[in-house]
mmCIF file of C-alpha atoms and ligand atoms in Angstrom:
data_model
loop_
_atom_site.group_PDB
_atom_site.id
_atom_site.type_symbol
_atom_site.label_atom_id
_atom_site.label_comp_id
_atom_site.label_asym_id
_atom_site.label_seq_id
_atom_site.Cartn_x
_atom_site.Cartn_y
_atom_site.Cartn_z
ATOM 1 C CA UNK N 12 118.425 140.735 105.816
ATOM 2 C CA UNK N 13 116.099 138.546 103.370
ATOM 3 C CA UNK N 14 114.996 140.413 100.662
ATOM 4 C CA UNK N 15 111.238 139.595 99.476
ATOM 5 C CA UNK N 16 111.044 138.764 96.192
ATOM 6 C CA UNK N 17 107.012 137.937 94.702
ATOM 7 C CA UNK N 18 106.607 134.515 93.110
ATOM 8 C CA UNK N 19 105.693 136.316 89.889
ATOM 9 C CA UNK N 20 109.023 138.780 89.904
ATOM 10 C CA UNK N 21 111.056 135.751 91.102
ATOM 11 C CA UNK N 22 109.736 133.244 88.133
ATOM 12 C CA UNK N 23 110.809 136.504 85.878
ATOM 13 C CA UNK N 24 114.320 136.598 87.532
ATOM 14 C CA UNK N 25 114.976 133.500 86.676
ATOM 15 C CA UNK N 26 113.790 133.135 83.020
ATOM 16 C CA UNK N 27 115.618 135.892 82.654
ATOM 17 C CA UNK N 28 118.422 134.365 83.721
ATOM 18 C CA UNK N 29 118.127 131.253 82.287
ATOM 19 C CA UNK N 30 117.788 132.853 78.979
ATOM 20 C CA UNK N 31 120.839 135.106 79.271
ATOM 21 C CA UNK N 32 122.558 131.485 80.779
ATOM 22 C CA UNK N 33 123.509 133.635 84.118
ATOM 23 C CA UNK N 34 122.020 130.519 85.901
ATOM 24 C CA UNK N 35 123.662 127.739 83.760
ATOM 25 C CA UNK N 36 126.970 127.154 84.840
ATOM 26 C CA UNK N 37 125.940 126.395 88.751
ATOM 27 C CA UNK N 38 123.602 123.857 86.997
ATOM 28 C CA UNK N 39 126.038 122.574 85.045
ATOM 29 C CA UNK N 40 128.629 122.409 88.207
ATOM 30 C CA UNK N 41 126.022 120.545 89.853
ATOM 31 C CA UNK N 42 126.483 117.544 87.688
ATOM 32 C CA UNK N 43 130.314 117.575 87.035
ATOM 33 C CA UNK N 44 130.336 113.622 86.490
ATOM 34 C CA UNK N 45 129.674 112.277 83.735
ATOM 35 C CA UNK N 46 131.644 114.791 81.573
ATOM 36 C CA UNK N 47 134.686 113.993 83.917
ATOM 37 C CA UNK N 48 134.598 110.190 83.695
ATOM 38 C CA UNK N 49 133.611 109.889 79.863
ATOM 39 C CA UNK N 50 137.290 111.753 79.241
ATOM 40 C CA UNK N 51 139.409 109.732 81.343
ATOM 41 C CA UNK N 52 140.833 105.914 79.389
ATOM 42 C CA UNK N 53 139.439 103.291 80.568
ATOM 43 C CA UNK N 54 140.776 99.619 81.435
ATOM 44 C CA UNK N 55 139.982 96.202 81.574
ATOM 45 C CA UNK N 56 138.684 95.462 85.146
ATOM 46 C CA UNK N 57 136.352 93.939 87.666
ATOM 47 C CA UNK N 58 134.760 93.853 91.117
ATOM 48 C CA UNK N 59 132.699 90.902 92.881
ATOM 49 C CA UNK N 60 131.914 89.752 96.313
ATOM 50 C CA UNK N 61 134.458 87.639 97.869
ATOM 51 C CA UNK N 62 133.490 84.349 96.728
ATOM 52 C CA UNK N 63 133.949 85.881 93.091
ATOM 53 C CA UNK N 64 138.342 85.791 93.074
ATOM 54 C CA UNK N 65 138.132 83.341 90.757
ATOM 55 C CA UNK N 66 135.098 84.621 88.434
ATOM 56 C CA UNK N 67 136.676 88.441 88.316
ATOM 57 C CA UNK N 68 139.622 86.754 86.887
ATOM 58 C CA UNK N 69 137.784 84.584 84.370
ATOM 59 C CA UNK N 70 135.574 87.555 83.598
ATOM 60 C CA UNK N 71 138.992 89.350 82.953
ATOM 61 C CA UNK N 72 141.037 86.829 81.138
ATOM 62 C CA UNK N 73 137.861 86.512 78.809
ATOM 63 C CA UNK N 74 137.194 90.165 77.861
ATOM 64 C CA UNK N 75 141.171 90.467 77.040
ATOM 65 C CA UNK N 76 140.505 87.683 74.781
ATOM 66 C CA UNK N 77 138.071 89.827 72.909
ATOM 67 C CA UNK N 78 134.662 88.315 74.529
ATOM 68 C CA UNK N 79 131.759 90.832 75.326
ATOM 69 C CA UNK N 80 131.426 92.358 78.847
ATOM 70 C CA UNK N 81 128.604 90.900 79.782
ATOM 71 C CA UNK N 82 129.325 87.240 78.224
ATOM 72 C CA UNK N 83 132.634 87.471 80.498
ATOM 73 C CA UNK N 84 130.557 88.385 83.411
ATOM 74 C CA UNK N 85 128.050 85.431 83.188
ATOM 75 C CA UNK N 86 130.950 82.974 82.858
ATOM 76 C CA UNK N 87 132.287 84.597 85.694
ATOM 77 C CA UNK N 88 129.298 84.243 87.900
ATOM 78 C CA UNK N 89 128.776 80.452 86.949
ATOM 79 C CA UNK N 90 132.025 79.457 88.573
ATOM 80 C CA UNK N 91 130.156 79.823 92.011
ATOM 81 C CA UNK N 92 126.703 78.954 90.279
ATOM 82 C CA UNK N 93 127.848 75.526 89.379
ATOM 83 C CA UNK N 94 130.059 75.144 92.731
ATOM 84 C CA UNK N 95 128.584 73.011 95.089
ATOM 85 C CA UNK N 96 130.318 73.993 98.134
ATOM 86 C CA UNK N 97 128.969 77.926 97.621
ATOM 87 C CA UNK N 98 125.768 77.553 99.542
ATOM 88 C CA UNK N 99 124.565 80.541 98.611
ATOM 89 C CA UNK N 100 124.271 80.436 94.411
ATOM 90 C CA UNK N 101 122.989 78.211 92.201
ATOM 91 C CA UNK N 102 123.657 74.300 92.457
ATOM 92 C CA UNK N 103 123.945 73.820 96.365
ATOM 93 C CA UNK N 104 122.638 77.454 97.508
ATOM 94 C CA UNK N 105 120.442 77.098 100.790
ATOM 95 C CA UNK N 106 116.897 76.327 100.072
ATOM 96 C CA UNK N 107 113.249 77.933 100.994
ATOM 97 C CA UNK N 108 111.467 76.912 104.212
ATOM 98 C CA UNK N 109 110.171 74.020 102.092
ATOM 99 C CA UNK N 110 112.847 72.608 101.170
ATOM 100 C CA UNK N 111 112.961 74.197 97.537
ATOM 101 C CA UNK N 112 115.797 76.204 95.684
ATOM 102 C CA UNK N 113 114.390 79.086 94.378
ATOM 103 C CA UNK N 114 117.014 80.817 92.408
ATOM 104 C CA UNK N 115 117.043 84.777 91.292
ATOM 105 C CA UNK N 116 119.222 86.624 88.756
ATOM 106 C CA UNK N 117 119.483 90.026 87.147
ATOM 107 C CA UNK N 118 121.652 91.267 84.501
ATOM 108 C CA UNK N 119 122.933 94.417 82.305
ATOM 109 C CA UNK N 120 124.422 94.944 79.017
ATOM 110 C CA UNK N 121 125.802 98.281 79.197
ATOM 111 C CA UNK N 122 126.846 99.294 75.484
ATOM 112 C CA UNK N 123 122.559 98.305 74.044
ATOM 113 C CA UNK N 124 120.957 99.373 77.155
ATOM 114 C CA UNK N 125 119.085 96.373 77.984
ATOM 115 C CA UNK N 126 118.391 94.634 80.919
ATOM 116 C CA UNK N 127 116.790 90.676 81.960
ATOM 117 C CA UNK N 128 116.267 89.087 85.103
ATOM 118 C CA UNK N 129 114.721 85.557 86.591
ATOM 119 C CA UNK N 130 112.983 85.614 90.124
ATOM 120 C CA UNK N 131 112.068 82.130 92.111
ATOM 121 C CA UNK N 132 113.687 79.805 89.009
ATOM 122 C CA UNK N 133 113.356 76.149 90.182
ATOM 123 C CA UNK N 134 115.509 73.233 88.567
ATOM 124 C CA UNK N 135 117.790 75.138 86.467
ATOM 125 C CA UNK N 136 121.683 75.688 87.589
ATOM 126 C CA UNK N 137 122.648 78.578 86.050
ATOM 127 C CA UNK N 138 119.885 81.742 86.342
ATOM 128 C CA UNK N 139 122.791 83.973 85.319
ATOM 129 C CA UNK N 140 122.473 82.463 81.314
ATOM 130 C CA UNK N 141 118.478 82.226 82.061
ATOM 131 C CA UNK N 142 118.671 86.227 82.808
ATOM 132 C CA UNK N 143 120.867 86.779 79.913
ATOM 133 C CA UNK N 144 118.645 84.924 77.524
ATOM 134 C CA UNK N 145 115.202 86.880 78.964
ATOM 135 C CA UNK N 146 117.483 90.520 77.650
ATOM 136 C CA UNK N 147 118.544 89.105 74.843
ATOM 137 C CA UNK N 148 115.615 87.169 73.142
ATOM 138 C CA UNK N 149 112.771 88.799 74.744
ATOM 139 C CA UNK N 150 110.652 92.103 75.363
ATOM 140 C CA UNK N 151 110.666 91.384 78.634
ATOM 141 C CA UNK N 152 112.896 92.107 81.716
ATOM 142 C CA UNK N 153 111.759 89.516 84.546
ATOM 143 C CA UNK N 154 110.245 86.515 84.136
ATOM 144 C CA UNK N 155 109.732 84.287 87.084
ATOM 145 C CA UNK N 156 108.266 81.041 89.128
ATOM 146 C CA UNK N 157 106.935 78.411 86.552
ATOM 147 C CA UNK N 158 107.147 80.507 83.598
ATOM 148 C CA UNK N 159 110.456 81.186 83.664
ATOM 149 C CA UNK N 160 111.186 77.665 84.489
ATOM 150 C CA UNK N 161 109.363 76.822 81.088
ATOM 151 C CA UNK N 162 111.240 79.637 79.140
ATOM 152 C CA UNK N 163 114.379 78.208 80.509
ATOM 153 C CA UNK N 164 113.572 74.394 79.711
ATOM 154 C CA UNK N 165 112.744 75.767 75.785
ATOM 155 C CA UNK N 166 116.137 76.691 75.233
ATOM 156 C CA UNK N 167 117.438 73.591 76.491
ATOM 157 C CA UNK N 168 118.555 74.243 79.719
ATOM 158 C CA UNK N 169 117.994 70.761 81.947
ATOM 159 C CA UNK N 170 116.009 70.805 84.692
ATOM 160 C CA UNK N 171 117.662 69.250 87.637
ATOM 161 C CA UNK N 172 117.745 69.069 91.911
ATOM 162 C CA UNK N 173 119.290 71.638 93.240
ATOM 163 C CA UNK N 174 120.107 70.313 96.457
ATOM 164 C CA UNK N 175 123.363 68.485 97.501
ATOM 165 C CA UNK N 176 123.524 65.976 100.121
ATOM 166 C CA UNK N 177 124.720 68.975 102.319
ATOM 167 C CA UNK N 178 122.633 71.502 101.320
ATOM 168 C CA UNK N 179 119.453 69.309 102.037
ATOM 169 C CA UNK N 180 121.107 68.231 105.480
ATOM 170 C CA UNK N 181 121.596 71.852 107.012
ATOM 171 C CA UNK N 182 117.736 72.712 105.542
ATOM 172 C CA UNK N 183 116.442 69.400 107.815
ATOM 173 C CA UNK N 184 118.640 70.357 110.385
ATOM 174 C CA UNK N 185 116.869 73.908 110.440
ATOM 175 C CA UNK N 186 113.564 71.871 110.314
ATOM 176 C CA UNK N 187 113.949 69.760 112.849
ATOM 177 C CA UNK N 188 115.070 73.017 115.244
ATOM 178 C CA UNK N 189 113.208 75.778 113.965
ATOM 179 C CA UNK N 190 110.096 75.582 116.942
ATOM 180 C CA UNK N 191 109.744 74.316 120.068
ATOM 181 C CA UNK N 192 106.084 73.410 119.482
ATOM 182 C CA UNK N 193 106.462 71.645 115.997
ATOM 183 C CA UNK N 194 106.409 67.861 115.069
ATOM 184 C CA UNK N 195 109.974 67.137 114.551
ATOM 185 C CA UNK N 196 112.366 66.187 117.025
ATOM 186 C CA UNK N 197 114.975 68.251 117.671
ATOM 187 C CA UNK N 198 118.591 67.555 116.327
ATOM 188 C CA UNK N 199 122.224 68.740 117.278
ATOM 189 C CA UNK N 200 122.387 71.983 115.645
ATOM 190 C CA UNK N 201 125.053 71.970 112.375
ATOM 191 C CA UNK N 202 126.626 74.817 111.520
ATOM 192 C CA UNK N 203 123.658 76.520 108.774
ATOM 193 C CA UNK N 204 121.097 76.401 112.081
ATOM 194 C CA UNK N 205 120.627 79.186 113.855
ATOM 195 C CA UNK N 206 121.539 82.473 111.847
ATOM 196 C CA UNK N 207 120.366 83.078 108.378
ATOM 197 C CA UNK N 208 122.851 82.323 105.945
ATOM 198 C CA UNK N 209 122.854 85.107 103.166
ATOM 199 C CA UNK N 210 125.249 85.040 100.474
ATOM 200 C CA UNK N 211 125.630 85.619 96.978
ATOM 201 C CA UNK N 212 127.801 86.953 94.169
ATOM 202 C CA UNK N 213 127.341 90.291 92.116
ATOM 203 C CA UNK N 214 129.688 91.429 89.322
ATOM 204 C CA UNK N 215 130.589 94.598 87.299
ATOM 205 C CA UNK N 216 133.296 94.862 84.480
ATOM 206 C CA UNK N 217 134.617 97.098 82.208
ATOM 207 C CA UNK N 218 136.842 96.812 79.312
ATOM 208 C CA UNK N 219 139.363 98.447 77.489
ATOM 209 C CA UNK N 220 136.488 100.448 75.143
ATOM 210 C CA UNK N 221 135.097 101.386 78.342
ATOM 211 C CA UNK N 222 131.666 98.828 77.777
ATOM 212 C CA UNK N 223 130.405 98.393 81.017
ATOM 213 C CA UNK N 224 128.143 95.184 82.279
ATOM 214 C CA UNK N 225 126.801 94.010 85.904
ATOM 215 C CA UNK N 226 125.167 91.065 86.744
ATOM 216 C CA UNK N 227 123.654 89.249 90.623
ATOM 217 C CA UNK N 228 122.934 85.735 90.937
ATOM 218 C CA UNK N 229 122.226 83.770 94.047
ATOM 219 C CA UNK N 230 120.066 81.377 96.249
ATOM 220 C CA UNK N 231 118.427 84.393 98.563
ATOM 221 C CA UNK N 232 118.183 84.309 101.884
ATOM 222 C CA UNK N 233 117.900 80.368 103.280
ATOM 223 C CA UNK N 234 114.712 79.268 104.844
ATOM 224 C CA UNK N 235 112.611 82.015 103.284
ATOM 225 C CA UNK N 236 109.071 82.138 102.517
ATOM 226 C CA UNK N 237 108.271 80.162 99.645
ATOM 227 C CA UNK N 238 108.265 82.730 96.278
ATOM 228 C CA UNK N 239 109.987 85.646 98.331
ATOM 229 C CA UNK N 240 112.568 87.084 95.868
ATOM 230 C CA UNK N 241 114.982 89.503 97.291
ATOM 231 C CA UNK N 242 116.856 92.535 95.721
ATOM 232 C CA UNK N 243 119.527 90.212 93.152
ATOM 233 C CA UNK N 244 116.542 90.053 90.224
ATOM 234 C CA UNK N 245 115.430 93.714 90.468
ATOM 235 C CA UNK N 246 117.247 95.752 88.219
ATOM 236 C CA UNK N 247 117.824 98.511 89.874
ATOM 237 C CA UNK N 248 118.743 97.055 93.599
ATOM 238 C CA UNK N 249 120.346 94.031 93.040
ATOM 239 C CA UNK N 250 122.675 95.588 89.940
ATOM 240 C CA UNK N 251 122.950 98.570 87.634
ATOM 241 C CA UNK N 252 124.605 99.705 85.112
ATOM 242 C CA UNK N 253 124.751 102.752 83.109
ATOM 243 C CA UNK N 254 127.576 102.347 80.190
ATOM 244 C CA UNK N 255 127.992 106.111 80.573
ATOM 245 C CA UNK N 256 129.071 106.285 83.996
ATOM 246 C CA UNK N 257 129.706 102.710 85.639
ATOM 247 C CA UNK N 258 127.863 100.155 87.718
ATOM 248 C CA UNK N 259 127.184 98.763 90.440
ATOM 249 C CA UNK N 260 125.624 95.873 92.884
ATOM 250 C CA UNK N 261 125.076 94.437 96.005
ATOM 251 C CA UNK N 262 124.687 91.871 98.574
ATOM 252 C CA UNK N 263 123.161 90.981 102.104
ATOM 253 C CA UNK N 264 119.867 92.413 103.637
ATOM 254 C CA UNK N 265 118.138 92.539 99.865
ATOM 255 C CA UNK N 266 114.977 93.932 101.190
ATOM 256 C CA UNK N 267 117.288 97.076 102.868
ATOM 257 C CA UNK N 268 118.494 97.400 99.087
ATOM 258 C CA UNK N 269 115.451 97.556 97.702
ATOM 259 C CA UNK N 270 114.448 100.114 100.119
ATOM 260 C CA UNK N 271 117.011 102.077 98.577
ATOM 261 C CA UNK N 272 117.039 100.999 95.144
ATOM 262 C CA UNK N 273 120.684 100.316 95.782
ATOM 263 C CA UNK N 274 122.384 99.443 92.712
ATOM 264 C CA UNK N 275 120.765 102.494 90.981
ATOM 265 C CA UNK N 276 121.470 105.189 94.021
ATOM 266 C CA UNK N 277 125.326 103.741 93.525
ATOM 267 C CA UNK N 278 125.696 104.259 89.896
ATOM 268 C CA UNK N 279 124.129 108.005 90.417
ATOM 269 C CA UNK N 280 126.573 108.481 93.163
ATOM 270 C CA UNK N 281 129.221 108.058 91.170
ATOM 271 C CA UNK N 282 127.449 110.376 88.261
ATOM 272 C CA UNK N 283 128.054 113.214 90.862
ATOM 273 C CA UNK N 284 131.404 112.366 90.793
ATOM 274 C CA UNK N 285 132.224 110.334 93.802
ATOM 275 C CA UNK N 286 134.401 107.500 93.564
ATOM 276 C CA UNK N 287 133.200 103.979 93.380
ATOM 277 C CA UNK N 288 134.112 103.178 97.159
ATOM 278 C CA UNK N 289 132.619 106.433 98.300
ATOM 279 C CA UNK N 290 128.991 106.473 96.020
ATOM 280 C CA UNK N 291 128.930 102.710 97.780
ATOM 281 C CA UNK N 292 129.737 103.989 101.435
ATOM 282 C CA UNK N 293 126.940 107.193 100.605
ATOM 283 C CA UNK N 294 124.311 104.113 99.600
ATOM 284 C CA UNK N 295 125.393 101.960 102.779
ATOM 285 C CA UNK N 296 124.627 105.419 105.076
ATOM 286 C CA UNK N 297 121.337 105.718 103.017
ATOM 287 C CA UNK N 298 120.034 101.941 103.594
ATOM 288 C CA UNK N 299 120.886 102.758 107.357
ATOM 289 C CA UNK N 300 118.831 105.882 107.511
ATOM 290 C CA UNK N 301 115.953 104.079 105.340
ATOM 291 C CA UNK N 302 115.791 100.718 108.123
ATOM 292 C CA UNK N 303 113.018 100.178 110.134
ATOM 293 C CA UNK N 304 113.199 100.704 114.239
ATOM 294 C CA UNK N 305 113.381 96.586 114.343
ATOM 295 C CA UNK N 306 116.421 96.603 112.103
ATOM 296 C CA UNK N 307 118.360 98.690 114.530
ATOM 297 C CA UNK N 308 120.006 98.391 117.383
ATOM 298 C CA UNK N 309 119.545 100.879 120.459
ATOM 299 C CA UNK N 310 122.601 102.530 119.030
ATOM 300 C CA UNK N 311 121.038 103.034 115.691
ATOM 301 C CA UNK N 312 123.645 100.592 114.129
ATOM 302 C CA UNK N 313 121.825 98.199 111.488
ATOM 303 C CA UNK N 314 121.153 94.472 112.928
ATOM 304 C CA UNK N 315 121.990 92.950 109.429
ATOM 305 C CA UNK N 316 124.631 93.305 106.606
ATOM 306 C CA UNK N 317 124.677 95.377 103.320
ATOM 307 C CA UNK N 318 127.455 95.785 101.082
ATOM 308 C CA UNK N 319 127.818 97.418 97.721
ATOM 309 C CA UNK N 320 130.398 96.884 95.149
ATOM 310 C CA UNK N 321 131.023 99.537 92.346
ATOM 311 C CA UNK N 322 133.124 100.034 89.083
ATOM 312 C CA UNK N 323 133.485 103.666 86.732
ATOM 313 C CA UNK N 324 134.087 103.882 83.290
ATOM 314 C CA UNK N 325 137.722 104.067 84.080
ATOM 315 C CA UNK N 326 138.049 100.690 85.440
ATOM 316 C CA UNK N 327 138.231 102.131 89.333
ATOM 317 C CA UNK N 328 136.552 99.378 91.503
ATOM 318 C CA UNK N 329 135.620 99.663 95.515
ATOM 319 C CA UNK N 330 133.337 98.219 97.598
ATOM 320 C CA UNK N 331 131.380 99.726 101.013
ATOM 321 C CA UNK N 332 129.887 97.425 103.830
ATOM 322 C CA UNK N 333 127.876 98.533 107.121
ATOM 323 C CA UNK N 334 130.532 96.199 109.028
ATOM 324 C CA UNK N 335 133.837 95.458 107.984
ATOM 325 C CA UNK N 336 133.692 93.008 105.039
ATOM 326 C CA UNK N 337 136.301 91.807 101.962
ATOM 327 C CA UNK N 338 135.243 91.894 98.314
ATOM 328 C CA UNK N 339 137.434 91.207 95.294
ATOM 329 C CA UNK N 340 138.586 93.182 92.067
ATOM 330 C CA UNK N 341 140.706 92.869 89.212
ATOM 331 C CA UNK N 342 142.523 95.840 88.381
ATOM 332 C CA UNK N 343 143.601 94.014 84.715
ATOM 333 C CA UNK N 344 147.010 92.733 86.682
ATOM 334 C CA UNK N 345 145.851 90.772 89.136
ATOM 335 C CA UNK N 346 143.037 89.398 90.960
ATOM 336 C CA UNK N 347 143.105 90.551 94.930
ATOM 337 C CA UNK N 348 141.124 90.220 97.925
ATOM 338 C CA UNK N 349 140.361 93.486 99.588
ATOM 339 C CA UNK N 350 138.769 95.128 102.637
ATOM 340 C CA UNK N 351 135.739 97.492 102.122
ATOM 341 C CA UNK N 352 135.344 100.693 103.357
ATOM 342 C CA UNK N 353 132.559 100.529 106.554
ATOM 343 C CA UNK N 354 130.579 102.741 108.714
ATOM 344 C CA UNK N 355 131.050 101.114 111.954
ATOM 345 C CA UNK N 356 133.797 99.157 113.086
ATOM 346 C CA UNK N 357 132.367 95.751 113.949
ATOM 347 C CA UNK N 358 130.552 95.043 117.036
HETATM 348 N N1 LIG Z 26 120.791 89.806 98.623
HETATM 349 C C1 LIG Z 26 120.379 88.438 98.661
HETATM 350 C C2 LIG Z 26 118.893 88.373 98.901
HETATM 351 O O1 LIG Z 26 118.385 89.150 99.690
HETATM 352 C C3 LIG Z 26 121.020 87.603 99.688
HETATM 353 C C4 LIG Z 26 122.454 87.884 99.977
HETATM 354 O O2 LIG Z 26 123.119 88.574 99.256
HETATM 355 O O3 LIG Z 26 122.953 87.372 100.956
HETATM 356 O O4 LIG Z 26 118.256 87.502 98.367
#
């Protein structure tokens, strides 16, 4: 049977308590985490989306060689940025619904604490360095549109068309086809018609001293509304990191991981001690329970694509998709290309 206790006698109780520490320890065993990771060694190591096997083991090679976390991360990133063929970052990535690429980045530097981003950055290849330079030699964290454009052209950066030949013939190809009722004729569909192409590459590394950076970059979602930025350039969704416990990132669906604030929610997983594949799985269950009616089947299961990618202190890496998905991680051996945990097997 319950026993009453008053508000007044209960408040008492537990002052008491807390002054004679009878209370502590279950508080403290709440939060076993942090403690935990900060004594285990940590390694040299990295985790991206699948189209980063080649940056994880730049980002790698470059920390070994004594280069900062973060620095190793951006050049990392700017393989895809600069690669034409990856439609879905930087030089080449699919453009808005007018035909512009609008570009979005965030970044963080684990070991000072700081944090930049760049939202709907036109003309300028790399966003990754543009982020980088907004936490470095600003008081800022996101600058975007025009101005950022302007802050990027004043430290040299050249401002120059984003499209490719291809790029600009899938966004025409979506034009011509998008309504029955518009102006242009309709063409044979190519393959970026139809289904939204989503894409784009997030990164977390650790090294040896256990410094800890994470860093997004990509085009967004093709054919979006003019100015919409997605989750990559909030800090916070799109990437987090916390030098003290790990970090973390995501792509797909970016308004679903804003919803959930998803880079954050992973990194605090993994504070309460889960590992870096389960704290992403927990955030991929959370963005599920957080989507709208419309973003659901009848069977509850989402209608789009999340994934998260996480790192510790110690180096661990994983990665956790609604569907089943592959990311890749260096494990300061070799690069590899892995499957992610899921929630449903896919439909
Ligand atoms: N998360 C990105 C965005 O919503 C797109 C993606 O990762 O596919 O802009």
């Amino acid at each position: 049977m319950m026993k009453h206790t008053s508000r007044r006698s209960f408040l008492g109780t537990a002052a008491s308590a807390v002054a004679g520490s009878a209370v502590v320890p279950s508080l403290v065993s709440a939060f076993p985490a942090p403690a935990v990771l900060r004594s285990r060694a940590s390694k040299f190591a990295a985790v991206s989306s699948a189209n980063g096997i080649r940056g994880v083991a730049r980002a790698v090679e470059l920390m070994m060689s004594g280069i900062d976390t973060l620095d190793a991360a951006v050049e990392g990133v700017k393989i895809q940025e600069l690669d034409p063929n990856d439609n879905s970052v930087g030089y080449g990535g699919l453009p808005n619904e007018a035909g512009v690429v609008q570009l979005d980045a965030s970044c963080m530097h684990g070991p000072t604490k700081r944090a930049g981003a760049v939202g709907a950055l036109e003309g300028i290849k790399t966003p990754s360095e543009v982020a980088r330079l907004v936490m470095k030699y600003t008081d800022h964290i996101l600058l975007v549109g025009e101005g950022a454009k302007r802050f990027a052209l004043s430290y040299g950066f050249q401002e120059v068309d984003l499209l490719t030949p291809e790029s600009r013939e899938a966004w025409l190809r979506w034009r011509a086809n998008r309504g029955k009722d518009d102006d242009y004729l309709d063409v044979p569909r190519g393959e970026d018609v139809g289904a939204r192409v989503t894409g784009t590459i997030n990164m977390n590394v650790t090294n040896a001293k256990g410094e800890i950076s994470s860093i997004t970059t990509t085009s967004g979602l093709s054919w979006k509304i003019p100015g919409r930025v997605g989750d990559s350039p909030i800090v916070g969704a799109g990437q987090y990191c916390d030098n003290d416990i790990g970090a973390a990132g995501s792509t797909g669906r970016g308004e679903s991981c804003i919803m959930v604030c998803g880079g954050f929610l992973t990194v605090e997983h993994m504070r309460q001690g889960m590992s870096p594949t389960d704290a992403a799985l927990e955030t991929c269950r959370r963005a599920v329970a957080m989507s709208a009616p419309r973003l659901l089947h009848p069977d509850g299961q989402p209608n789009y694509g999340l994934t998260f990618y996480a790192i510790n202190k110690a180096g661990e890496t994983g990665a956790a998709s609604f569907y089943p998905s592959r990311y890749a991680a260096h494990d300061g051996n070799e690069a590899t290309i892995r499957d992610t945990a899921y929630l449903f097997p896919r439909r």
